[in-house]
Short mmCIF file of C-alpha atoms and ligand atoms in Angstrom, two decimals:
data_model
loop_
_atom_site.label_atom_id
_atom_site.label_comp_id
_atom_site.label_asym_id
_atom_site.label_seq_id
_atom_site.Cartn_x
_atom_site.Cartn_y
_atom_site.Cartn_z
CA MET A 210 -0.02 0.00 0.02
CA TYR A 211 1.12 3.55 -0.79
CA LYS A 212 0.68 6.59 1.42
CA SER A 213 0.13 8.66 -1.65
CA ILE A 214 -0.47 8.05 -5.32
CA ILE A 215 -0.38 10.90 -7.78
CA VAL A 216 -2.18 10.51 -11.11
CA GLY A 217 -0.62 12.57 -13.91
CA THR A 218 2.83 13.99 -14.64
CA GLY A 219 2.06 17.48 -15.79
CA PRO A 220 3.35 20.52 -13.79
CA ALA A 221 0.73 19.89 -11.06
CA GLY A 222 1.53 16.21 -10.55
CA LEU A 223 5.28 16.68 -10.73
CA THR A 224 5.26 19.54 -8.24
CA ALA A 225 3.18 17.48 -5.86
CA ALA A 226 5.70 14.64 -6.41
CA ILE A 227 8.60 16.96 -5.47
CA TYR A 228 6.92 18.09 -2.26
CA LEU A 229 5.71 14.63 -1.16
CA ALA A 230 9.06 12.99 -1.96
CA ARG A 231 10.93 15.73 0.04
CA ALA A 232 8.49 15.01 2.90
CA ASN A 233 9.77 11.41 2.82
CA LEU A 234 6.35 9.99 1.81
CA ASN A 235 7.67 8.04 -1.16
CA PRO A 236 4.82 8.89 -3.60
CA LEU A 237 4.04 6.76 -6.56
CA ILE A 238 3.34 8.77 -9.73
CA ILE A 239 1.38 7.19 -12.55
CA GLU A 240 2.27 8.82 -15.83
CA GLY A 241 -0.79 8.21 -17.98
CA PRO A 242 -1.11 8.60 -21.69
CA GLN A 243 0.98 11.81 -21.94
CA PRO A 244 4.09 11.69 -19.78
CA GLY A 245 5.06 15.28 -18.92
CA GLY A 246 1.53 16.54 -19.75
CA GLN A 247 0.49 19.28 -22.12
CA LEU A 248 3.78 21.24 -22.19
CA THR A 249 5.45 18.38 -24.00
CA THR A 250 3.33 19.38 -26.97
CA THR A 251 4.73 22.91 -27.16
CA THR A 252 8.03 24.51 -28.07
CA GLU A 253 9.19 27.48 -26.07
CA VAL A 254 7.63 28.41 -22.68
CA GLU A 255 8.37 32.13 -21.93
CA ASN A 256 6.24 32.72 -18.87
CA PHE A 257 7.39 30.09 -16.34
CA PRO A 258 9.37 32.06 -13.72
CA GLY A 259 13.07 31.27 -13.36
CA PHE A 260 13.90 31.02 -17.05
CA PRO A 261 14.71 34.52 -18.27
CA ASP A 262 15.50 33.22 -21.80
CA GLY A 263 12.54 30.85 -21.84
CA ILE A 264 12.70 27.11 -21.87
CA MET A 265 11.47 24.37 -24.21
CA GLY A 266 8.32 22.74 -22.81
CA PRO A 267 9.68 19.15 -22.92
CA GLU A 268 12.86 20.28 -21.24
CA LEU A 269 10.97 22.02 -18.46
CA MET A 270 8.96 18.88 -17.72
CA ASP A 271 12.04 16.70 -17.90
CA ASN A 272 13.68 18.93 -15.26
CA MET A 273 10.66 18.70 -12.97
CA ARG A 274 10.63 14.92 -13.23
CA LYS A 275 14.33 14.71 -12.46
CA GLN A 276 13.87 16.92 -9.46
CA ALA A 277 11.14 14.60 -8.10
CA GLU A 278 13.25 11.53 -8.82
CA ARG A 279 16.18 13.05 -6.93
CA PHE A 280 14.16 12.90 -3.75
CA GLY A 281 12.95 9.38 -4.27
CA ALA A 282 9.62 9.71 -6.16
CA GLU A 283 8.70 6.50 -8.00
CA PHE A 284 7.33 6.78 -11.53
CA ARG A 285 5.35 4.05 -13.30
CA THR A 286 3.81 3.88 -16.70
CA GLY A 287 0.07 3.14 -16.57
CA TRP A 288 -3.39 4.60 -17.18
CA VAL A 289 -5.89 4.75 -14.43
CA ASN A 290 -9.18 3.18 -15.51
CA SER A 291 -11.17 3.54 -12.32
CA VAL A 292 -11.00 4.42 -8.68
CA ASP A 293 -12.97 2.94 -5.78
CA THR A 294 -13.59 5.54 -3.08
CA SER A 295 -16.23 3.58 -1.22
CA SER A 296 -13.81 2.18 1.35
CA ARG A 297 -10.34 3.04 2.64
CA PRO A 298 -7.58 2.66 1.60
CA PHE A 299 -8.65 3.72 -1.92
CA LYS A 300 -8.24 1.17 -4.74
CA LEU A 301 -7.19 2.10 -8.24
CA GLN A 302 -7.47 -0.11 -11.31
CA VAL A 303 -4.50 0.82 -13.54
CA GLU A 304 -4.03 -0.40 -17.11
CA GLY A 305 -0.65 -2.01 -17.19
CA LEU A 306 -0.18 -2.12 -13.37
CA GLY A 307 -3.33 -3.86 -12.04
CA GLU A 308 -4.80 -2.89 -8.68
CA LEU A 309 -3.00 -0.31 -6.50
CA VAL A 310 -3.93 0.70 -3.01
CA THR A 311 -3.31 4.06 -1.43
CA GLU A 312 -4.23 6.14 1.67
CA THR A 313 -4.31 9.36 -0.27
CA LEU A 314 -4.84 10.14 -3.87
CA ILE A 315 -3.80 13.31 -5.81
CA ILE A 316 -5.65 13.77 -9.07
CA SER A 317 -3.76 15.90 -11.58
CA THR A 318 -4.97 14.56 -14.87
CA GLY A 319 -5.29 17.87 -16.59
CA ALA A 320 -7.87 19.02 -19.21
CA THR A 321 -7.60 18.56 -22.93
CA ALA A 322 -8.37 21.40 -25.22
CA LYS A 323 -11.09 20.66 -27.76
CA TYR A 324 -10.07 20.99 -31.40
CA LEU A 325 -12.13 21.44 -34.57
CA GLY A 326 -10.97 18.22 -36.10
CA ILE A 327 -10.40 19.78 -39.55
CA PRO A 328 -7.49 19.14 -41.97
CA GLY A 329 -4.33 21.13 -41.30
CA GLU A 330 -5.18 21.74 -37.66
CA GLN A 331 -3.13 19.09 -35.77
CA ASP A 332 -0.18 19.39 -38.21
CA ASN A 333 0.08 23.09 -37.33
CA VAL A 334 -0.20 23.05 -33.57
CA GLY A 335 2.83 25.16 -32.50
CA ARG A 336 3.12 26.49 -36.07
CA GLY A 337 0.28 28.97 -35.79
CA VAL A 338 -2.56 26.81 -34.32
CA SER A 339 -3.02 27.36 -30.60
CA THR A 340 -5.58 26.77 -27.86
CA CYS A 341 -4.06 29.18 -25.40
CA ALA A 342 -4.03 32.97 -25.99
CA THR A 343 -2.25 33.73 -22.65
CA CYS A 344 0.53 31.26 -23.67
CA ASP A 345 1.06 32.20 -27.25
CA GLY A 346 -0.44 35.62 -27.97
CA PHE A 347 2.96 37.25 -27.45
CA PHE A 348 4.31 35.37 -30.51
CA PHE A 349 1.81 37.15 -32.81
CA ARG A 350 2.84 40.80 -32.32
CA GLY A 351 1.69 42.91 -35.33
CA LYS A 352 0.15 39.90 -37.12
CA GLU A 353 -3.36 38.95 -38.08
CA ILE A 354 -5.09 36.27 -36.03
CA ILE A 355 -8.23 34.24 -36.21
CA VAL A 356 -10.14 33.13 -33.08
CA VAL A 357 -12.67 30.32 -33.53
CA GLY A 358 -15.53 30.05 -31.05
CA GLY A 359 -18.62 31.79 -29.81
CA GLY A 360 -18.57 31.60 -26.03
CA ASP A 361 -17.35 33.90 -23.36
CA SER A 362 -13.83 32.47 -23.36
CA ALA A 363 -13.50 32.86 -27.18
CA LEU A 364 -14.47 36.53 -26.87
CA GLU A 365 -12.19 37.01 -23.93
CA GLU A 366 -9.30 35.52 -25.88
CA ALA A 367 -10.18 37.68 -28.90
CA GLY A 368 -10.10 40.84 -26.79
CA PHE A 369 -6.78 39.73 -25.14
CA LEU A 370 -5.16 39.04 -28.49
CA THR A 371 -5.87 42.50 -29.84
CA ARG A 372 -3.07 43.63 -27.44
CA PHE A 373 -0.63 41.96 -29.85
CA ALA A 374 -2.36 41.38 -33.19
CA SER A 375 -2.94 43.99 -35.86
CA LYS A 376 -6.34 42.39 -36.48
CA VAL A 377 -8.41 39.66 -34.83
CA THR A 378 -11.11 37.89 -36.89
CA LEU A 379 -13.69 36.03 -34.87
CA VAL A 380 -15.07 33.04 -36.71
CA HIS A 381 -18.20 31.33 -35.40
CA ARG A 382 -20.36 28.77 -37.26
CA ARG A 383 -23.65 30.37 -36.14
CA ASP A 384 -25.08 33.82 -36.59
CA GLU A 385 -25.49 34.32 -32.85
CA LEU A 386 -22.91 33.97 -30.13
CA ARG A 387 -23.31 32.05 -26.89
CA ALA A 388 -21.21 34.66 -25.07
CA SER A 389 -22.80 36.96 -22.56
CA LYS A 390 -24.12 40.26 -23.80
CA ILE A 391 -21.69 42.32 -21.77
CA MET A 392 -18.77 40.43 -23.31
CA GLN A 393 -20.16 40.84 -26.76
CA ASP A 394 -20.60 44.58 -26.31
CA ARG A 395 -17.06 44.89 -25.08
CA VAL A 396 -15.61 43.03 -28.01
CA ARG A 397 -17.86 44.79 -30.60
CA ALA A 398 -16.48 48.11 -29.29
CA ASN A 399 -12.96 46.91 -30.11
CA GLU A 400 -11.95 48.26 -33.53
CA LYS A 401 -9.37 45.62 -34.05
CA VAL A 402 -11.92 42.82 -34.07
CA GLU A 403 -13.63 41.78 -37.26
CA TRP A 404 -16.57 39.36 -37.34
CA ALA A 405 -16.89 36.30 -39.57
CA LEU A 406 -20.16 34.83 -38.19
CA ASN A 407 -22.11 32.07 -39.86
CA ARG A 408 -18.86 30.57 -41.16
CA THR A 409 -17.91 26.90 -40.72
CA PRO A 410 -14.16 26.22 -40.45
CA LEU A 411 -13.05 23.73 -43.15
CA GLU A 412 -9.25 23.68 -43.17
CA VAL A 413 -6.27 25.33 -41.67
CA VAL A 414 -4.06 26.47 -44.54
CA ALA A 415 -0.31 26.66 -44.01
CA GLY A 416 2.96 27.09 -45.85
CA GLU A 417 6.62 26.47 -45.06
CA ASN A 418 6.70 28.96 -42.24
CA GLY A 419 3.36 27.96 -40.64
CA VAL A 420 -0.23 29.06 -40.78
CA THR A 421 -1.32 31.37 -43.53
CA GLY A 422 -5.14 31.25 -43.15
CA LEU A 423 -8.34 29.39 -42.46
CA LYS A 424 -10.63 28.10 -45.13
CA VAL A 425 -14.34 28.50 -44.12
CA ARG A 426 -17.73 27.91 -45.66
CA ASN A 427 -20.05 30.90 -45.64
CA ASN A 428 -23.28 29.19 -44.45
CA ALA A 429 -25.45 31.88 -45.95
CA THR A 430 -24.09 31.59 -49.50
CA GLY A 431 -22.56 28.09 -49.38
CA GLU A 432 -19.33 29.53 -50.87
CA GLU A 433 -15.83 28.80 -49.58
CA GLU A 434 -13.71 31.68 -48.36
CA LEU A 435 -10.15 32.07 -47.21
CA ILE A 436 -9.44 34.31 -44.26
CA GLU A 437 -5.77 35.14 -44.22
CA ALA A 438 -4.00 35.02 -40.83
CA SER A 439 -0.71 33.88 -39.19
CA GLY A 440 -2.42 32.36 -36.24
CA VAL A 441 -5.66 30.33 -35.55
CA PHE A 442 -6.71 30.23 -31.92
CA VAL A 443 -9.25 27.52 -31.29
CA ALA A 444 -11.36 28.50 -28.32
CA ILE A 445 -14.22 25.99 -28.22
CA GLY A 446 -13.61 24.72 -24.73
CA HIS A 447 -11.68 22.08 -22.77
CA HIS A 448 -12.48 18.55 -21.68
CA PRO A 449 -11.31 17.79 -18.14
CA ASN A 450 -9.87 14.25 -17.81
CA THR A 451 -12.21 13.01 -15.05
CA GLY A 452 -14.13 10.16 -16.80
CA PHE A 453 -12.16 7.51 -14.89
CA LEU A 454 -13.65 8.79 -11.57
CA GLY A 455 -17.05 7.36 -12.36
CA GLY A 456 -18.93 10.19 -10.73
CA GLN A 457 -17.47 9.47 -7.29
CA ILE A 458 -15.82 12.84 -6.99
CA THR A 459 -17.95 15.98 -7.20
CA THR A 460 -17.50 17.86 -10.53
CA ASP A 461 -19.21 20.81 -12.02
CA GLU A 462 -21.54 20.42 -14.98
CA ASN A 463 -18.51 20.46 -17.37
CA GLY A 464 -16.69 17.71 -15.52
CA TYR A 465 -14.12 19.84 -13.64
CA ILE A 466 -13.41 18.67 -10.11
CA VAL A 467 -14.80 20.93 -7.43
CA VAL A 468 -12.39 21.68 -4.56
CA ASN A 469 -13.09 23.36 -1.32
CA PRO A 470 -12.21 27.06 -1.91
CA GLY A 471 -8.57 27.82 -1.13
CA THR A 472 -7.59 24.15 -0.76
CA SER A 473 -7.13 21.06 -2.96
CA GLU A 474 -9.66 18.98 -1.05
CA THR A 475 -12.37 17.17 -2.91
CA ASN A 476 -15.67 15.93 -1.49
CA VAL A 477 -13.87 12.67 -0.50
CA GLU A 478 -11.53 13.09 2.43
CA GLY A 479 -8.07 11.96 1.49
CA ILE A 480 -8.48 12.71 -2.25
CA PHE A 481 -7.06 15.95 -3.54
CA ALA A 482 -7.09 17.60 -6.98
CA CYS A 483 -4.67 20.06 -8.57
CA GLY A 484 -3.90 21.67 -11.93
CA ASP A 485 -6.14 22.10 -14.95
CA VAL A 486 -8.45 19.24 -13.91
CA GLN A 487 -9.94 21.57 -11.24
CA ASP A 488 -9.14 24.97 -12.87
CA THR A 489 -11.79 26.57 -15.17
CA ARG A 490 -10.07 29.89 -15.12
CA TYR A 491 -6.29 30.13 -15.25
CA ARG A 492 -5.03 26.89 -16.90
CA GLN A 493 -1.33 27.83 -16.73
CA ALA A 494 1.73 25.78 -15.94
CA ILE A 495 2.57 28.03 -12.97
CA THR A 496 -0.89 27.82 -11.47
CA ALA A 497 -0.92 24.08 -12.02
CA ALA A 498 2.45 23.79 -10.21
CA GLY A 499 1.21 26.07 -7.40
CA SER A 500 -1.98 23.97 -6.85
CA GLY A 501 0.30 20.79 -6.98
CA CYS A 502 2.20 22.17 -4.01
CA MET A 503 -1.10 22.79 -2.19
CA ALA A 504 -2.29 19.20 -2.88
CA ALA A 505 0.95 17.73 -1.56
CA MET A 506 0.78 19.79 1.64
CA ASP A 507 -2.93 18.92 2.13
CA ALA A 508 -2.16 15.24 1.57
CA GLU A 509 0.72 15.39 3.95
CA LYS A 510 -1.44 16.96 6.63
CA TYR A 511 -4.14 14.36 6.11
CA ILE A 512 -1.61 11.52 6.40
CA GLU A 513 -0.32 13.00 9.60
CA SER A 514 -3.85 13.28 10.95
CA LEU A 515 -4.50 9.52 10.58
CA GLU A 516 -3.96 7.56 13.73
CA HIS A 517 -2.06 4.72 12.12
CA PRO A 518 -0.47 5.76 8.83
CA ALA A 519 -0.02 2.74 6.66
CA ALA A 520 3.55 1.61 5.99
CA VAL A 521 4.75 1.82 2.41
CA LEU A 522 5.33 -1.65 1.08
C1 FAD B 764 0.27 23.68 -26.81
C2 FAD B 764 0.17 24.19 -25.40
C3 FAD B 764 1.02 25.22 -25.03
C4 FAD B 764 0.98 25.77 -23.75
N1 FAD B 764 1.88 26.76 -23.44
C5 FAD B 764 1.89 27.15 -22.15
C6 FAD B 764 2.79 28.22 -21.75
O1 FAD B 764 3.57 28.72 -22.57
N2 FAD B 764 2.76 28.66 -20.45
C7 FAD B 764 1.90 28.07 -19.54
O2 FAD B 764 1.95 28.51 -18.36
N3 FAD B 764 1.04 27.16 -19.88
C8 FAD B 764 0.97 26.66 -21.17
N4 FAD B 764 0.11 25.74 -21.52
C9 FAD B 764 -0.88 25.25 -20.51
C10 FAD B 764 -0.17 24.26 -19.62
O3 FAD B 764 0.43 23.27 -20.43
C11 FAD B 764 -1.24 23.64 -18.69
O4 FAD B 764 -1.85 24.61 -17.92
C12 FAD B 764 -0.56 22.67 -17.71
O5 FAD B 764 0.15 21.67 -18.44
C13 FAD B 764 -1.55 21.95 -16.84
O6 FAD B 764 -0.80 21.06 -16.01
P1 FAD B 764 -1.54 19.76 -15.31
O7 FAD B 764 -0.46 19.20 -14.49
O8 FAD B 764 -2.79 20.27 -14.66
O9 FAD B 764 -2.01 18.79 -16.43
P2 FAD B 764 -1.41 18.29 -17.79
O10 FAD B 764 -0.16 19.05 -18.21
O11 FAD B 764 -2.56 18.31 -18.73
O12 FAD B 764 -1.03 16.79 -17.48
C14 FAD B 764 -2.02 15.84 -17.25
C15 FAD B 764 -1.35 14.47 -16.94
O13 FAD B 764 -2.38 13.55 -16.54
C16 FAD B 764 -2.17 12.35 -17.17
N5 FAD B 764 -3.42 11.54 -17.29
C17 FAD B 764 -4.58 12.01 -17.82
N6 FAD B 764 -5.54 11.03 -17.69
C18 FAD B 764 -4.94 10.05 -16.96
C19 FAD B 764 -5.36 8.76 -16.52
N7 FAD B 764 -6.65 8.30 -16.73
N8 FAD B 764 -4.50 7.96 -15.81
C20 FAD B 764 -3.24 8.36 -15.65
N9 FAD B 764 -2.74 9.57 -15.98
C21 FAD B 764 -3.62 10.35 -16.73
C22 FAD B 764 -1.48 12.64 -18.48
O14 FAD B 764 -0.74 11.61 -18.98
C23 FAD B 764 -0.59 13.84 -18.12
O15 FAD B 764 0.64 13.35 -17.62
C24 FAD B 764 0.10 25.20 -22.80
C25 FAD B 764 -0.81 24.15 -23.20
C26 FAD B 764 -0.68 23.71 -24.49
C27 FAD B 764 -1.66 22.56 -24.89
#
């Protein structure tokens, strides 16, 4: 039996691993389908403190992992299929590892950005296609950008991106937007935003140096159009990776884990959540890391509070 198992090896899980390993609690970390998490899919990370010249995403994650290993964290390759929280210790069914038993569980399985699923999109992630304006907006200074989506976050991203871009075109497949009226009014007042409503994205067009535009269908005329731009920001939402919890941990209507405010505690004592899987607002590497630290400290306290902490086998 383990005192603590951490599910996920993004910045949240690895930070929790560093803290728990340094507290001598020998955590087991299950890597899941994407060792190192989302940052392994990007190139340069310029906003993680401590790297004045930036750092490549995969290198940053490799460093975090090495730091956790240095203090005795154990990593294993596997994919958690289900968790049984009905009795203690908690039982996990892990693809590739079988059943694992733990006193505390830290869930840091992240959230996956939704994509459009059109040709040219995946080939150009990091070459002009992005799902994170805060992360990548800075790379598009003085350029033309497209934002796809019609909700509040799409409009928020469009507004934010006008700080860098010479023009932002908002593409949405319907005539009407889902975003709140106040958000729509704010963006409509922004002279840098152009509207391409009632347009269905068909293909991301790219050349040798990355994205050059987005091919769309004008739903009113049925005609295909090309909107030229150097960047396509897809802002159609995220999918938190919480399916394996089978509804035993309280989530919001979109599947994000609900934690007690200002903590990492879930509705089940001894189970903690950190990173994007519980974050509908910031979704940054540094906030994920910060909440990973919180989860480790909360788990440590919980283990201390148990009368007879289980020995690590
Ligand atoms: C292309 C891109 C560029 C980005 N650039 C930046 C940037 O420049 N700066 C910045 O601050 N942020 C950036 N972000 C956002 C940042 O990557 C995330 O906020 C951060 O990675 C979230 O960390 P996390 O630990 O919560 O989860 P993630 O990084 O999503 O990691 C989730 C982990 O959970 C594991 N997992 C999932 N399901 C299971 C399961 N069932 N069983 C076991 N393991 C599982 C996965 O294998 C993975 O290891 C970027 C994101 C993307 C996609």
